[in-house]
């Protein structure tokens, strides 16, 4: 009679009531540290040397003119530029190989094995790499010597050390990409694949027109996560090389740790953290925009 | 007779009174158990490291708990994380730790921020000061190392001297009757003769991994003996580009040529292992590594000596720790913490600690004939502390951790040949000068008595 009856206020607040504990927790855990870092990025504060003093943009100016910070960003950029495509290609190859496998037991076994590198604590990975690739004491050179190979200095030069952390990162995170893409491939409807199999025997055609489109969300998710993970990488690099030799493996995370906990300069470290966060968001956004270009008229 | 008896009775009575009186005056000598009564049931949280001295201390801690009724909770950290954890404890006023551990290069950080209580405050309190604390029994260089602004701020524990460990068998097989006494001998006589990569044999290995190892064990070791110094405090000027400093670092480069490949990535554990496996004839390492080397495959051939001398004399590596009382905890907890620190670093505990694998700076224990016979590293260790150590071997400044990071970065760049020595030293010198100027650290230098 009265047309649509409006829900009472209590009814409308009901979802908020249920969601509020998680929301508050998320705000406390996620937002508070970010606000804290943002606040201190505008303060001049060295721990143990008096209280914080407002510094305006000084910390940002110092960060953007610091050769250490810019150098570490460059190292992280190179690290990302090498690891990301390699992880994607290898991860995709593993996912496709798993998809082709008809043996279910083998597929399950490989999937479980793929979890091992991801689940291993990065500092333990770093320690194992350091032990295995030690020039004199490591097992890799020991076996190499057995095959008549000369001793390789895996960790002792700037380029070798950077190569080693890059290889370790790829070893550790390729399985993540493989598992995500494998999950995407599992969403390909069987009948579509069957139809195309009847239509063409070309692997490339099936890949290009069926599998790749279904993998696209997985690729985007992998690349976004991997961009974030790679820029954040700390423990593995620290336990292998501590940033050395020289500053060959000082990535942006290691540099921020140095500023924050060696120099105890909380203000500068916070500004560098904020800038790194901005760079990470921009990179992640770039990945999404590249793989999901905005379509004209979409949504109209 | 009666008179005699009377005299005897009176005499006995006087004797009894005197005896009682004497007994009464000795009735309450200071005892740990008595001093701890007010603090019974409290818990003292102690910062420790994953190193042998702390393992030994933790094994002996139940004795203290039993005697005092004070509980002790150990929280162990890797060395690299300790200062960070302690600083955060103070900055956040979280009062997680009561007994604070300071490296020989950190005391200024703690005292400048007034985070710790000077020792004299406890020593002047007769109720908790052990009359047998005997500070003079600590080797002088250690007392000086932990004296900031004229005040002793902690009691030394886990004290190291750099020593020359050598493999007697390898040296003898190559015609040497003993270890080198000068660095020059090591470079010109020993290193070339012992260098045989085909047989996986090297004369000397120097732990050089980036971090405090590069700064303390590699870089600084080749500074002082050549007459190089970090800075001229009065002139507020860094001096790492001096001819002496460059000579020392050039010497290190000459020596690196005879070391195992990949030495730049090797830390303490790797060089100790290289020596323990018989691949390296000599290393210069901390006294704390003696038990590890003694238990290795070359244990029976292990020799220990003082570090070689350089053109400017013998300046061996100097490092170690002290325990301090947090100024942020309530007074009763401070006193309970003091009782623990005083007990742990006491003369009485020094011997059992050494027996359990710790290294201590107590003269009475380190020069004990029985212990000396059992632990040959004690003699060269004391000799080093008495005649070859300076307390500020690494500078005592408030901004030491980042200062050390820069040394470590450019020190390893020089060692890998990324920069020629003179150029690397100049760049490092300029970087440190800029850092010291901008951080205001020139005003925080502690210059301990030599």
PDB file of N, CA and C in Angstrom, chain B residues 205-262:
ATOM      1  N   UNK B 205      93.909 -17.096   6.853  1.00  0.00           N
ATOM      2  CA  UNK B 205      92.576 -16.676   6.397  1.00  0.00           C
ATOM      3  C   UNK B 205      92.058 -15.597   7.334  1.00  0.00           C
ATOM      4  N   UNK B 206      91.438 -14.588   6.735  1.00  0.00           N
ATOM      5  CA  UNK B 206      90.926 -13.451   7.510  1.00  0.00           C
ATOM      6  C   UNK B 206      89.418 -13.335   7.298  1.00  0.00           C
ATOM      7  N   UNK B 207      88.652 -13.522   8.369  1.00  0.00           N
ATOM      8  CA  UNK B 207      87.193 -13.394   8.260  1.00  0.00           C
ATOM      9  C   UNK B 207      86.853 -11.979   7.786  1.00  0.00           C
ATOM     10  N   UNK B 208      86.098 -11.879   6.684  1.00  0.00           N
ATOM     11  CA  UNK B 208      85.911 -10.564   6.051  1.00  0.00           C
ATOM     12  C   UNK B 208      84.478 -10.273   5.674  1.00  0.00           C
ATOM     13  N   UNK B 209      83.525 -11.078   6.140  1.00  0.00           N
ATOM     14  CA  UNK B 209      82.127 -10.897   5.728  1.00  0.00           C
ATOM     15  C   UNK B 209      81.640  -9.496   6.055  1.00  0.00           C
ATOM     16  N   UNK B 210      80.740  -9.015   5.217  1.00  0.00           N
ATOM     17  CA  UNK B 210      80.190  -7.682   5.428  1.00  0.00           C
ATOM     18  C   UNK B 210      79.461  -7.645   6.765  1.00  0.00           C
ATOM     19  N   UNK B 211      79.484  -6.509   7.417  1.00  0.00           N
ATOM     20  CA  UNK B 211      78.876  -6.388   8.743  1.00  0.00           C
ATOM     21  C   UNK B 211      79.974  -6.072   9.747  1.00  0.00           C
ATOM     22  N   UNK B 212      79.716  -6.337  11.007  1.00  0.00           N
ATOM     23  CA  UNK B 212      80.682  -5.999  12.048  1.00  0.00           C
ATOM     24  C   UNK B 212      81.983  -6.791  11.871  1.00  0.00           C
ATOM     25  N   UNK B 213      81.884  -7.967  11.254  1.00  0.00           N
ATOM     26  CA  UNK B 213      83.095  -8.768  11.021  1.00  0.00           C
ATOM     27  C   UNK B 213      84.063  -8.011  10.118  1.00  0.00           C
ATOM     28  N   UNK B 214      83.560  -7.417   9.053  1.00  0.00           N
ATOM     29  CA  UNK B 214      84.430  -6.664   8.146  1.00  0.00           C
ATOM     30  C   UNK B 214      85.045  -5.476   8.894  1.00  0.00           C
ATOM     31  N   UNK B 215      84.229  -4.790   9.692  1.00  0.00           N
ATOM     32  CA  UNK B 215      84.744  -3.613  10.394  1.00  0.00           C
ATOM     33  C   UNK B 215      85.761  -4.004  11.466  1.00  0.00           C
ATOM     34  N   UNK B 216      85.331  -4.901  12.367  1.00  0.00           N
ATOM     35  CA  UNK B 216      86.154  -5.186  13.542  1.00  0.00           C
ATOM     36  C   UNK B 216      87.300  -6.144  13.236  1.00  0.00           C
ATOM     37  N   UNK B 217      87.009  -7.188  12.501  1.00  0.00           N
ATOM     38  CA  UNK B 217      88.002  -8.248  12.332  1.00  0.00           C
ATOM     39  C   UNK B 217      88.927  -8.043  11.152  1.00  0.00           C
ATOM     40  N   UNK B 218      88.394  -7.377  10.122  1.00  0.00           N
ATOM     41  CA  UNK B 218      89.205  -7.252   8.918  1.00  0.00           C
ATOM     42  C   UNK B 218      89.817  -5.853   8.797  1.00  0.00           C
ATOM     43  N   UNK B 219      88.990  -4.844   8.774  1.00  0.00           N
ATOM     44  CA  UNK B 219      89.468  -3.483   8.513  1.00  0.00           C
ATOM     45  C   UNK B 219      90.347  -2.948   9.650  1.00  0.00           C
ATOM     46  N   UNK B 220      89.792  -2.980  10.854  1.00  0.00           N
ATOM     47  CA  UNK B 220      90.497  -2.346  11.985  1.00  0.00           C
ATOM     48  C   UNK B 220      91.800  -3.080  12.329  1.00  0.00           C
ATOM     49  N   UNK B 221      91.805  -4.385  12.075  1.00  0.00           N
ATOM     50  CA  UNK B 221      93.012  -5.176  12.371  1.00  0.00           C
ATOM     51  C   UNK B 221      94.217  -4.666  11.594  1.00  0.00           C
ATOM     52  N   UNK B 222      93.949  -4.045  10.422  1.00  0.00           N
ATOM     53  CA  UNK B 222      95.060  -3.573   9.598  1.00  0.00           C
ATOM     54  C   UNK B 222      95.184  -2.044   9.632  1.00  0.00           C
ATOM     55  N   UNK B 223      94.655  -1.498  10.703  1.00  0.00           N
ATOM     56  CA  UNK B 223      94.734  -0.034  10.860  1.00  0.00           C
ATOM     57  C   UNK B 223      95.720   0.327  11.970  1.00  0.00           C
ATOM     58  N   UNK B 224      95.383  -0.065  13.188  1.00  0.00           N
ATOM     59  CA  UNK B 224      96.185   0.309  14.355  1.00  0.00           C
ATOM     60  C   UNK B 224      97.653  -0.138  14.273  1.00  0.00           C
ATOM     61  N   UNK B 225      97.937  -1.403  13.924  1.00  0.00           N
ATOM     62  CA  UNK B 225      99.346  -1.830  13.956  1.00  0.00           C
ATOM     63  C   UNK B 225     100.238  -1.069  12.977  1.00  0.00           C
ATOM     64  N   UNK B 226      99.617  -0.373  12.004  1.00  0.00           N
ATOM     65  CA  UNK B 226     100.411   0.411  11.045  1.00  0.00           C
ATOM     66  C   UNK B 226     100.438   1.898  11.437  1.00  0.00           C
ATOM     67  N   UNK B 227      99.841   2.188  12.556  1.00  0.00           N
ATOM     68  CA  UNK B 227      99.835   3.582  13.019  1.00  0.00           C
ATOM     69  C   UNK B 227      98.615   4.353  12.550  1.00  0.00           C
ATOM     70  N   UNK B 228      97.710   3.695  11.859  1.00  0.00           N
ATOM     71  CA  UNK B 228      96.492   4.368  11.385  1.00  0.00           C
ATOM     72  C   UNK B 228      95.490   4.531  12.517  1.00  0.00           C
ATOM     73  N   UNK B 229      94.704   5.571  12.449  1.00  0.00           N
ATOM     74  CA  UNK B 229      93.658   5.810  13.442  1.00  0.00           C
ATOM     75  C   UNK B 229      92.398   6.229  12.701  1.00  0.00           C
ATOM     76  N   UNK B 230      91.254   6.017  13.351  1.00  0.00           N
ATOM     77  CA  UNK B 230      89.999   6.393  12.695  1.00  0.00           C
ATOM     78  C   UNK B 230      89.870   7.906  12.535  1.00  0.00           C
ATOM     79  N   UNK B 231      90.139   8.614  13.620  1.00  0.00           N
ATOM     80  CA  UNK B 231      89.978  10.066  13.529  1.00  0.00           C
ATOM     81  C   UNK B 231      90.858  10.801  14.529  1.00  0.00           C
ATOM     82  N   UNK B 232      90.927  12.087  14.309  1.00  0.00           N
ATOM     83  CA  UNK B 232      91.565  12.970  15.272  1.00  0.00           C
ATOM     84  C   UNK B 232      90.409  13.700  15.963  1.00  0.00           C
ATOM     85  N   UNK B 233      90.077  13.247  17.178  1.00  0.00           N
ATOM     86  CA  UNK B 233      88.876  13.758  17.856  1.00  0.00           C
ATOM     87  C   UNK B 233      88.958  15.255  18.129  1.00  0.00           C
ATOM     88  N   UNK B 234      90.162  15.738  18.485  1.00  0.00           N
ATOM     89  CA  UNK B 234      90.308  17.153  18.820  1.00  0.00           C
ATOM     90  C   UNK B 234      90.064  18.031  17.590  1.00  0.00           C
ATOM     91  N   UNK B 235      90.577  17.563  16.450  1.00  0.00           N
ATOM     92  CA  UNK B 235      90.423  18.346  15.217  1.00  0.00           C
ATOM     93  C   UNK B 235      89.112  18.037  14.496  1.00  0.00           C
ATOM     94  N   UNK B 236      88.347  17.090  15.028  1.00  0.00           N
ATOM     95  CA  UNK B 236      87.099  16.640  14.392  1.00  0.00           C
ATOM     96  C   UNK B 236      87.344  16.275  12.929  1.00  0.00           C
ATOM     97  N   UNK B 237      88.361  15.448  12.727  1.00  0.00           N
ATOM     98  CA  UNK B 237      88.766  15.128  11.360  1.00  0.00           C
ATOM     99  C   UNK B 237      89.003  13.625  11.226  1.00  0.00           C
ATOM    100  N   UNK B 238      88.399  13.034  10.221  1.00  0.00           N
ATOM    101  CA  UNK B 238      88.637  11.615   9.940  1.00  0.00           C
ATOM    102  C   UNK B 238      90.042  11.460   9.370  1.00  0.00           C
ATOM    103  N   UNK B 239      90.707  10.352   9.705  1.00  0.00           N
ATOM    104  CA  UNK B 239      92.103  10.205   9.256  1.00  0.00           C
ATOM    105  C   UNK B 239      92.337   8.868   8.552  1.00  0.00           C
ATOM    106  N   UNK B 240      91.288   8.351   7.908  1.00  0.00           N
ATOM    107  CA  UNK B 240      91.466   7.053   7.245  1.00  0.00           C
ATOM    108  C   UNK B 240      92.204   7.160   5.909  1.00  0.00           C
ATOM    109  N   UNK B 241      92.480   8.388   5.487  1.00  0.00           N
ATOM    110  CA  UNK B 241      93.274   8.541   4.256  1.00  0.00           C
ATOM    111  C   UNK B 241      94.729   8.875   4.576  1.00  0.00           C
ATOM    112  N   UNK B 242      95.121   8.678   5.832  1.00  0.00           N
ATOM    113  CA  UNK B 242      96.515   8.961   6.210  1.00  0.00           C
ATOM    114  C   UNK B 242      97.440   7.919   5.571  1.00  0.00           C
ATOM    115  N   UNK B 243      98.715   8.252   5.391  1.00  0.00           N
ATOM    116  CA  UNK B 243      99.650   7.284   4.799  1.00  0.00           C
ATOM    117  C   UNK B 243      99.712   5.986   5.614  1.00  0.00           C
ATOM    118  N   UNK B 244      99.593   6.106   6.962  1.00  0.00           N
ATOM    119  CA  UNK B 244      99.648   4.900   7.809  1.00  0.00           C
ATOM    120  C   UNK B 244      98.448   3.995   7.549  1.00  0.00           C
ATOM    121  N   UNK B 245      97.257   4.611   7.475  1.00  0.00           N
ATOM    122  CA  UNK B 245      96.051   3.812   7.236  1.00  0.00           C
ATOM    123  C   UNK B 245      96.127   3.147   5.874  1.00  0.00           C
ATOM    124  N   UNK B 246      96.575   3.883   4.885  1.00  0.00           N
ATOM    125  CA  UNK B 246      96.661   3.323   3.527  1.00  0.00           C
ATOM    126  C   UNK B 246      97.708   2.204   3.483  1.00  0.00           C
ATOM    127  N   UNK B 247      98.805   2.380   4.247  1.00  0.00           N
ATOM    128  CA  UNK B 247      99.837   1.323   4.287  1.00  0.00           C
ATOM    129  C   UNK B 247      99.252   0.040   4.872  1.00  0.00           C
ATOM    130  N   UNK B 248      98.480   0.162   5.931  1.00  0.00           N
ATOM    131  CA  UNK B 248      97.879  -1.022   6.559  1.00  0.00           C
ATOM    132  C   UNK B 248      96.903  -1.716   5.630  1.00  0.00           C
ATOM    133  N   UNK B 249      96.062  -0.928   4.962  1.00  0.00           N
ATOM    134  CA  UNK B 249      95.063  -1.520   4.065  1.00  0.00           C
ATOM    135  C   UNK B 249      95.730  -2.121   2.820  1.00  0.00           C
ATOM    136  N   UNK B 250      96.830  -1.507   2.387  1.00  0.00           N
ATOM    137  CA  UNK B 250      97.582  -2.069   1.258  1.00  0.00           C
ATOM    138  C   UNK B 250      98.184  -3.414   1.664  1.00  0.00           C
ATOM    139  N   UNK B 251      98.657  -3.469   2.900  1.00  0.00           N
ATOM    140  CA  UNK B 251      99.217  -4.731   3.412  1.00  0.00           C
ATOM    141  C   UNK B 251      98.137  -5.816   3.382  1.00  0.00           C
ATOM    142  N   UNK B 252      96.913  -5.431   3.788  1.00  0.00           N
ATOM    143  CA  UNK B 252      95.813  -6.413   3.784  1.00  0.00           C
ATOM    144  C   UNK B 252      95.591  -6.947   2.370  1.00  0.00           C
ATOM    145  N   UNK B 253      95.639  -6.057   1.382  1.00  0.00           N
ATOM    146  CA  UNK B 253      95.439  -6.499  -0.005  1.00  0.00           C
ATOM    147  C   UNK B 253      96.534  -7.463  -0.430  1.00  0.00           C
ATOM    148  N   UNK B 254      97.768  -7.191   0.011  1.00  0.00           N
ATOM    149  CA  UNK B 254      98.878  -8.097  -0.329  1.00  0.00           C
ATOM    150  C   UNK B 254      98.659  -9.471   0.295  1.00  0.00           C
ATOM    151  N   UNK B 255      98.075  -9.467   1.481  1.00  0.00           N
ATOM    152  CA  UNK B 255      97.865 -10.730   2.196  1.00  0.00           C
ATOM    153  C   UNK B 255      96.681 -11.511   1.614  1.00  0.00           C
ATOM    154  N   UNK B 256      95.687 -10.776   1.112  1.00  0.00           N
ATOM    155  CA  UNK B 256      94.491 -11.416   0.544  1.00  0.00           C
ATOM    156  C   UNK B 256      94.865 -12.364  -0.602  1.00  0.00           C
ATOM    157  N   UNK B 257      95.935 -11.996  -1.329  1.00  0.00           N
ATOM    158  CA  UNK B 257      96.359 -12.812  -2.466  1.00  0.00           C
ATOM    159  C   UNK B 257      96.678 -14.241  -2.052  1.00  0.00           C
ATOM    160  N   UNK B 258      97.056 -14.423  -0.788  1.00  0.00           N
ATOM    161  CA  UNK B 258      97.426 -15.769  -0.319  1.00  0.00           C
ATOM    162  C   UNK B 258      96.294 -16.452   0.445  1.00  0.00           C
ATOM    163  N   UNK B 259      95.164 -15.801   0.481  1.00  0.00           N
ATOM    164  CA  UNK B 259      94.043 -16.373   1.252  1.00  0.00           C
ATOM    165  C   UNK B 259      93.153 -17.227   0.359  1.00  0.00           C
ATOM    166  N   UNK B 260      92.298 -18.067   0.974  1.00  0.00           N
ATOM    167  CA  UNK B 260      91.377 -18.877   0.162  1.00  0.00           C
ATOM    168  C   UNK B 260      90.437 -17.986  -0.644  1.00  0.00           C
ATOM    169  N   UNK B 261      90.075 -18.471  -1.829  1.00  0.00           N
ATOM    170  CA  UNK B 261      89.108 -17.753  -2.671  1.00  0.00           C
ATOM    171  C   UNK B 261      87.790 -17.589  -1.905  1.00  0.00           C
ATOM    172  N   UNK B 262      87.136 -16.486  -2.100  1.00  0.00           N
ATOM    173  CA  UNK B 262      85.816 -16.297  -1.479  1.00  0.00           C
ATOM    174  C   UNK B 262      85.873 -15.829  -0.045  1.00  0.00           C
TER     175      UNK B 262
END
